[in-house]
Short mmCIF file of C-alpha atoms and ligand atoms in Angstrom, two decimals:
data_model
loop_
_atom_site.label_atom_id
_atom_site.label_comp_id
_atom_site.label_asym_id
_atom_site.label_seq_id
_atom_site.Cartn_x
_atom_site.Cartn_y
_atom_site.Cartn_z
CA MET A 23 -24.93 -123.31 63.04
CA SER A 24 -23.87 -122.67 66.55
CA GLN A 25 -23.20 -119.55 68.59
CA SER A 26 -21.41 -116.48 66.43
CA ARG A 27 -17.95 -116.39 67.73
CA LYS A 28 -16.60 -113.10 66.34
CA LEU A 29 -13.24 -111.84 66.22
CA GLY A 30 -11.98 -109.01 63.83
CA ILE A 31 -9.33 -110.12 61.38
CA ALA A 32 -7.16 -107.20 59.91
CA VAL A 33 -4.49 -107.65 56.65
CA ALA A 34 -2.14 -104.98 56.48
CA GLN A 35 -0.83 -105.09 53.10
CA MET A 36 2.44 -103.60 52.18
CA GLY A 37 3.74 -101.70 49.64
CA PRO A 38 7.61 -101.85 48.37
CA VAL A 39 10.68 -101.31 50.90
CA HIS A 40 13.60 -99.73 49.13
CA LEU A 41 16.86 -100.97 49.38
CA ALA A 42 17.21 -96.97 51.23
CA ASP A 43 14.39 -97.46 53.87
CA ASP A 44 15.59 -97.77 57.21
CA ARG A 45 13.70 -100.14 59.72
CA LYS A 46 11.94 -97.37 61.42
CA SER A 47 10.20 -95.51 58.85
CA VAL A 48 8.89 -99.23 57.87
CA VAL A 49 8.39 -99.49 61.37
CA ASN A 50 6.58 -96.20 61.45
CA ARG A 51 4.42 -97.68 58.48
CA LEU A 52 3.66 -100.57 60.44
CA LEU A 53 2.29 -98.35 63.36
CA ASP A 54 -0.12 -96.54 60.97
CA MET A 55 -1.49 -99.22 60.12
CA LEU A 56 -1.68 -100.92 62.91
CA ARG A 57 -3.64 -97.74 65.01
CA GLU A 58 -6.34 -98.61 61.33
CA ALA A 59 -7.09 -101.65 62.21
CA LYS A 60 -7.34 -100.84 65.77
CA GLU A 61 -10.17 -97.73 64.84
CA ARG A 62 -11.70 -100.70 62.68
CA ARG A 63 -12.19 -102.71 65.18
CA ALA A 64 -9.45 -105.14 64.17
CA ASN A 65 -8.16 -107.72 67.55
CA LEU A 66 -5.46 -109.22 65.36
CA VAL A 67 -3.23 -107.74 62.30
CA VAL A 68 -1.30 -109.74 59.87
CA PHE A 69 1.89 -107.63 58.61
CA PRO A 70 3.64 -109.51 55.81
CA GLU A 71 7.14 -111.41 55.50
CA LEU A 72 9.70 -110.15 55.96
CA ALA A 73 8.18 -106.42 56.40
CA LEU A 74 11.08 -104.93 57.93
CA THR A 75 13.44 -105.24 54.96
CA THR A 76 13.09 -105.04 51.13
CA PHE A 77 12.77 -108.41 50.04
CA PHE A 78 16.66 -109.15 49.82
CA PRO A 79 16.61 -112.80 48.66
CA ARG A 80 16.17 -111.84 44.70
CA TYR A 81 19.95 -109.69 45.36
CA TRP A 82 23.20 -112.09 45.21
CA MET A 83 25.74 -110.64 48.69
CA SER A 84 27.75 -113.51 50.99
CA GLU A 85 25.23 -115.13 53.96
CA LYS A 86 27.56 -112.65 56.59
CA GLU A 87 26.69 -109.02 54.75
CA ALA A 88 22.77 -110.13 54.39
CA ALA A 89 23.53 -111.75 58.30
CA GLU A 90 24.62 -107.36 58.65
CA ARG A 91 22.14 -106.00 56.69
CA PHE A 92 18.94 -107.53 57.17
CA PHE A 93 18.42 -109.73 59.97
CA GLU A 94 17.29 -109.31 63.66
CA THR A 95 19.28 -110.92 66.31
CA ALA A 96 16.85 -109.89 69.35
CA MET A 97 13.21 -109.48 68.89
CA PRO A 98 11.89 -107.02 69.91
CA ASN A 99 14.64 -104.93 69.73
CA PRO A 100 14.80 -101.47 69.91
CA THR A 101 13.32 -100.27 66.10
CA VAL A 102 10.58 -102.67 66.73
CA GLN A 103 9.61 -102.06 70.40
CA PRO A 104 6.94 -99.14 68.93
CA LEU A 105 4.87 -101.45 67.73
CA PHE A 106 4.83 -103.89 70.68
CA ASP A 107 4.08 -100.77 73.09
CA ALA A 108 0.92 -99.71 70.53
CA ALA A 109 -0.62 -103.67 70.82
CA ARG A 110 -0.45 -103.18 74.40
CA GLN A 111 -1.77 -99.68 74.26
CA TYR A 112 -4.31 -100.37 71.62
CA GLU A 113 -5.29 -103.53 72.60
CA ILE A 114 -4.39 -105.47 69.11
CA GLY A 115 -2.85 -108.26 68.50
CA PHE A 116 0.19 -108.99 65.21
CA TYR A 117 1.68 -111.57 62.95
CA LEU A 118 4.62 -110.18 61.79
CA GLY A 119 7.58 -111.92 59.77
CA TYR A 120 11.48 -111.06 59.40
CA ALA A 121 14.78 -112.86 59.24
CA GLU A 122 16.19 -114.11 62.39
CA LEU A 123 19.93 -114.47 63.03
CA THR A 124 19.66 -116.66 66.62
CA ARG A 125 22.58 -116.08 68.75
CA GLU A 126 24.51 -119.75 67.68
CA GLY A 127 24.19 -117.89 64.51
CA GLN A 128 21.32 -119.95 62.80
CA ARG A 129 19.48 -117.86 60.02
CA PHE A 130 15.30 -117.94 59.45
CA ASN A 131 12.81 -116.97 57.78
CA THR A 132 10.71 -115.82 60.60
CA SER A 133 7.62 -114.62 61.97
CA ILE A 134 6.07 -114.24 65.24
CA LEU A 135 2.60 -113.62 66.78
CA VAL A 136 2.21 -111.30 69.28
CA ASP A 137 -1.06 -111.17 71.21
CA SER A 138 -3.29 -108.15 72.62
CA HIS A 139 -0.56 -107.81 75.85
CA GLY A 140 2.01 -107.21 73.14
CA GLU A 141 3.59 -110.26 74.26
CA ILE A 142 5.59 -113.06 71.77
CA VAL A 143 2.85 -115.65 72.10
CA ARG A 144 4.26 -118.03 69.59
CA LYS A 145 7.26 -118.09 66.65
CA TYR A 146 7.38 -120.17 63.45
CA ARG A 147 9.89 -120.34 61.37
CA LYS A 148 9.34 -121.11 57.31
CA ILE A 149 9.39 -124.68 56.52
CA HIS A 150 8.97 -124.28 52.60
CA LEU A 151 11.31 -122.21 51.06
CA PRO A 152 11.84 -121.66 47.42
CA GLY A 153 14.61 -120.77 45.14
CA HIS A 154 18.18 -121.83 44.99
CA ALA A 155 21.11 -121.69 46.90
CA ASP A 156 24.04 -120.73 43.91
CA HIS A 157 23.90 -117.61 41.63
CA LYS A 158 22.23 -117.46 38.51
CA PRO A 159 23.73 -114.90 36.75
CA ASP A 160 21.42 -115.02 33.49
CA ALA A 161 17.99 -114.94 36.19
CA PRO A 162 16.53 -111.10 35.66
CA PHE A 163 16.81 -111.68 39.40
CA GLN A 164 18.08 -114.20 43.06
CA HIS A 165 15.23 -115.65 44.91
CA LEU A 166 18.05 -117.40 47.45
CA GLU A 167 16.13 -118.25 50.54
CA LYS A 168 17.88 -121.45 49.89
CA LYS A 169 21.59 -119.71 50.27
CA TYR A 170 20.25 -117.38 53.68
CA PHE A 171 17.91 -119.48 55.25
CA GLY A 172 17.83 -122.54 57.29
CA VAL A 173 14.36 -125.19 57.06
CA GLY A 174 12.44 -124.43 60.16
CA ASP A 175 12.55 -126.41 62.45
CA LEU A 176 9.62 -125.16 64.89
CA GLY A 177 6.94 -127.44 63.02
CA PHE A 178 3.03 -125.16 62.22
CA PRO A 179 2.66 -124.00 65.40
CA VAL A 180 -1.44 -123.46 66.30
CA THR A 181 -1.60 -120.92 69.35
CA ARG A 182 -5.18 -120.40 71.29
CA THR A 183 -4.53 -116.66 71.91
CA MET A 184 -7.09 -113.73 71.71
CA GLY A 185 -9.95 -116.21 72.06
CA ALA A 186 -9.19 -118.12 68.69
CA ASN A 187 -6.95 -120.94 67.49
CA ILE A 188 -4.39 -119.22 65.26
CA GLY A 189 -1.48 -120.93 63.00
CA MET A 190 1.35 -120.00 62.00
CA CYS A 191 3.31 -120.47 58.47
CA ILE A 192 4.86 -117.77 55.97
CA CYS A 193 4.20 -117.24 51.94
CA ASN A 194 5.82 -120.94 49.98
CA ASP A 195 4.60 -122.61 52.63
CA ARG A 196 0.83 -121.48 51.70
CA ARG A 197 0.70 -123.42 48.22
CA TRP A 198 1.62 -127.18 50.46
CA PRO A 199 -1.74 -128.83 51.24
CA GLU A 200 0.11 -130.52 54.23
CA THR A 201 0.80 -126.69 55.61
CA TRP A 202 -2.65 -125.70 56.19
CA ARG A 203 -3.55 -129.31 57.20
CA ALA A 204 -1.51 -129.70 60.01
CA MET A 205 -2.66 -126.86 61.59
CA SER A 206 -6.50 -128.20 61.10
CA LEU A 207 -5.58 -131.46 62.77
CA GLN A 208 -4.65 -129.16 65.65
CA SER A 209 -7.71 -127.36 65.59
CA ALA A 210 -6.75 -123.93 63.96
CA GLU A 211 -9.73 -121.95 63.42
CA ILE A 212 -7.39 -119.15 61.66
CA GLY A 213 -4.31 -119.65 59.87
CA VAL A 214 -2.27 -116.02 59.10
CA VAL A 215 0.16 -115.25 56.43
CA GLY A 216 2.49 -113.42 54.69
CA TYR A 217 4.26 -113.55 51.22
CA ASN A 218 6.63 -111.35 48.96
CA THR A 219 5.73 -113.12 45.68
CA PRO A 220 7.62 -112.10 42.70
CA SER A 221 5.46 -111.31 39.89
CA TRP A 222 7.59 -112.86 37.45
CA ASN A 223 9.13 -116.66 37.48
CA ILE A 224 12.57 -116.57 36.92
CA HIS A 225 12.76 -120.40 36.17
CA TRP A 226 10.01 -121.15 33.45
CA ASN A 227 8.23 -118.41 31.39
CA GLU A 228 5.31 -117.95 33.67
CA PRO A 229 2.59 -116.13 32.15
CA PRO A 230 1.93 -113.14 35.06
CA HIS A 231 -1.81 -113.84 35.54
CA LEU A 232 -1.27 -116.99 36.75
CA ARG A 233 1.37 -115.48 39.53
CA MET A 234 -2.15 -114.20 41.10
CA HIS A 235 -4.52 -116.62 39.92
CA THR A 236 -2.83 -119.83 41.88
CA HIS A 237 -2.14 -117.30 44.87
CA LEU A 238 -5.77 -116.99 45.64
CA VAL A 239 -7.03 -120.43 44.43
CA THR A 240 -4.22 -121.75 46.99
CA LEU A 241 -6.01 -119.87 49.38
CA GLN A 242 -9.46 -120.71 48.77
CA ALA A 243 -9.13 -123.91 48.10
CA SER A 244 -7.10 -124.15 51.90
CA ALA A 245 -9.66 -122.67 53.87
CA TYR A 246 -12.56 -124.58 52.50
CA GLN A 247 -10.99 -128.12 53.17
CA ASN A 248 -9.99 -126.44 56.44
CA ALA A 249 -12.73 -125.53 57.24
CA MET A 250 -10.57 -122.75 59.19
CA TRP A 251 -10.26 -118.41 57.99
CA ILE A 252 -7.35 -117.74 56.16
CA ALA A 253 -6.01 -113.85 56.28
CA ALA A 254 -3.13 -113.50 54.21
CA ALA A 255 -0.96 -109.94 53.75
CA ALA A 256 1.68 -109.27 50.98
CA LYS A 257 4.23 -107.12 50.27
CA CYS A 258 4.03 -105.43 46.95
CA GLY A 259 4.27 -103.12 44.37
CA SER A 260 8.13 -102.43 43.06
CA GLU A 261 11.03 -102.65 45.13
CA ASP A 262 14.00 -101.08 43.44
CA GLY A 263 12.32 -102.04 40.26
CA PHE A 264 11.55 -105.42 41.24
CA HIS A 265 7.32 -106.05 41.39
CA MET A 266 5.77 -108.04 43.34
CA ILE A 267 2.07 -109.31 43.21
CA GLY A 268 -0.49 -107.36 45.77
CA GLY A 269 -3.89 -109.47 45.93
CA SER A 270 -3.80 -109.20 50.32
CA VAL A 271 -6.95 -111.08 51.25
CA ILE A 272 -9.38 -112.70 53.76
CA VAL A 273 -11.06 -115.48 52.83
CA ALA A 274 -13.89 -117.22 54.42
CA PRO A 275 -13.71 -121.34 55.75
CA SER A 276 -16.69 -122.11 52.64
CA GLY A 277 -13.16 -120.55 50.58
CA GLU A 278 -15.62 -117.06 49.47
CA ILE A 279 -13.00 -114.09 49.31
CA ALA A 280 -14.52 -111.71 52.35
CA ALA A 281 -11.69 -108.81 51.57
CA GLN A 282 -9.43 -108.37 49.04
CA SER A 283 -7.23 -105.30 48.53
CA SER A 284 -6.82 -102.98 45.73
CA THR A 285 -4.05 -101.52 45.88
CA GLU A 286 0.12 -102.09 45.25
CA GLU A 287 0.41 -100.13 48.12
CA ASP A 288 0.55 -100.27 52.44
CA GLU A 289 -3.72 -100.73 52.55
CA VAL A 290 -5.84 -102.37 55.12
CA ILE A 291 -8.21 -104.62 54.96
CA PHE A 292 -10.54 -106.03 57.54
CA VAL A 293 -13.55 -108.81 58.40
CA ASN A 294 -15.42 -109.04 61.14
CA ALA A 295 -15.19 -112.61 61.23
CA ASP A 296 -17.35 -115.18 62.53
CA LEU A 297 -15.41 -118.13 63.45
CA ALA A 298 -18.54 -120.36 63.96
CA LEU A 299 -18.45 -120.43 59.83
CA GLY A 300 -15.80 -122.93 60.14
CA ASP A 301 -17.53 -125.21 63.12
CA THR A 302 -20.37 -126.17 60.10
CA PHE A 303 -17.97 -127.41 58.25
CA ARG A 304 -15.80 -129.37 60.75
CA GLU A 305 -19.23 -130.84 61.63
CA HIS A 306 -20.30 -132.08 58.39
CA VAL A 307 -17.85 -132.14 55.07
CA PHE A 308 -14.53 -132.14 56.63
CA ASN A 309 -15.52 -133.92 60.12
CA PHE A 310 -11.58 -135.26 60.47
CA ALA A 311 -12.63 -137.81 63.13
CA LYS A 312 -15.28 -138.97 61.12
CA HIS A 313 -14.25 -139.00 57.25
CA ARG A 314 -10.60 -139.44 57.68
CA ARG A 315 -8.92 -142.44 56.76
CA PRO A 316 -5.16 -142.43 58.05
CA GLU A 317 -4.02 -145.94 57.25
CA HIS A 318 -4.17 -144.77 53.69
CA TYR A 319 -2.21 -141.72 53.65
CA ARG A 320 1.04 -143.50 54.46
CA LEU A 321 2.55 -141.77 51.09
CA LEU A 322 2.02 -138.51 52.09
CA VAL A 323 4.76 -138.67 55.18
CA GLU A 324 6.76 -141.62 53.78
CA ARG A 325 8.26 -139.61 50.76
CA THR A 326 8.95 -137.28 49.43
CA GLY A 327 9.39 -137.31 45.82
CA ALA A 328 7.23 -139.00 43.86
CA GLY A 329 7.82 -142.11 42.80
CA GLU A 330 6.92 -145.74 41.10
CA PRO A 331 3.05 -146.16 40.88
CA LEU A 332 1.97 -148.64 43.95
CA PRO A 333 1.44 -152.45 43.01
N1 CDV B 546 9.16 -115.87 49.22
C1 CDV B 546 8.26 -116.53 48.41
O1 CDV B 546 8.02 -117.85 49.49
N2 CDV B 546 7.86 -116.82 47.31
C2 CDV B 546 7.39 -117.82 46.90
C3 CDV B 546 7.49 -117.96 45.51
C4 CDV B 546 8.90 -117.64 44.88
C5 CDV B 546 7.01 -118.10 44.28
C6 CDV B 546 6.15 -117.51 46.99
O2 CDV B 546 5.28 -118.91 46.68
O3 CDV B 546 5.46 -116.35 46.53
#
């Protein structure tokens, strides 16, 4: 195996954020966890999707109301500035999800990667938006990501920062193999992802245990097949009575879970990750240059939905 290259990775899982909770109290919770991550010698701490507010796509409202109540018009802004200051002071990077309202009035489910100098080094806008845009009065709650957000327009970015190639995605993206392969083709060594996964599926009567199973099996398989570490941060527990799964994890390139949360509250997990672990898989079974056969993968970009078998 190649020489070890260590990066301290922390995942800061969040318990519920209720409608009544203001951004300042949320940022204070994030700051507490950032400091704990630093004490545990992390270089990078991963926060969840839409970390600053409750998971508002569960509520029906106008786009205008959503934009006013839940979206950020600038990043950083005065409320989140303390996080950037703390990153600089403690020399620790972070990954943070939030709802973005652009100057042109576009709305995205966005995340940023901030380095250990407190500078934003990359932005990502969620590509795989689940749910629906219409009101479903018979559903126990809504999942209105297709109403409130536009499809991301920044691809799946991988950034060389803090000594590692770091890929970014958000929640439902993690269930799509294309997400991780797009990262590993850019030599990602770590993928970071935040999520809000309701424990109940509004579309069919999915047994609740499957929510955790599909979440973990997806991350473990993706880490292995792409020879990369994956750090996944949940926002979880019961937000105003709407329960979401926990199960924040740090997965090794072997597909093994190296750390997992044990609560549904604010909780920091940590791994002193050896990035060189991925090299072994990249050099052998997943040596892309040697073994991939793109000439047989054309369907992957030509078709969106499944069609007829090829003749
Ligand atoms: N926020 C999400 O993207 N949640 C989806 C749910 C709807 C299945 C997820 O993939 O976890």
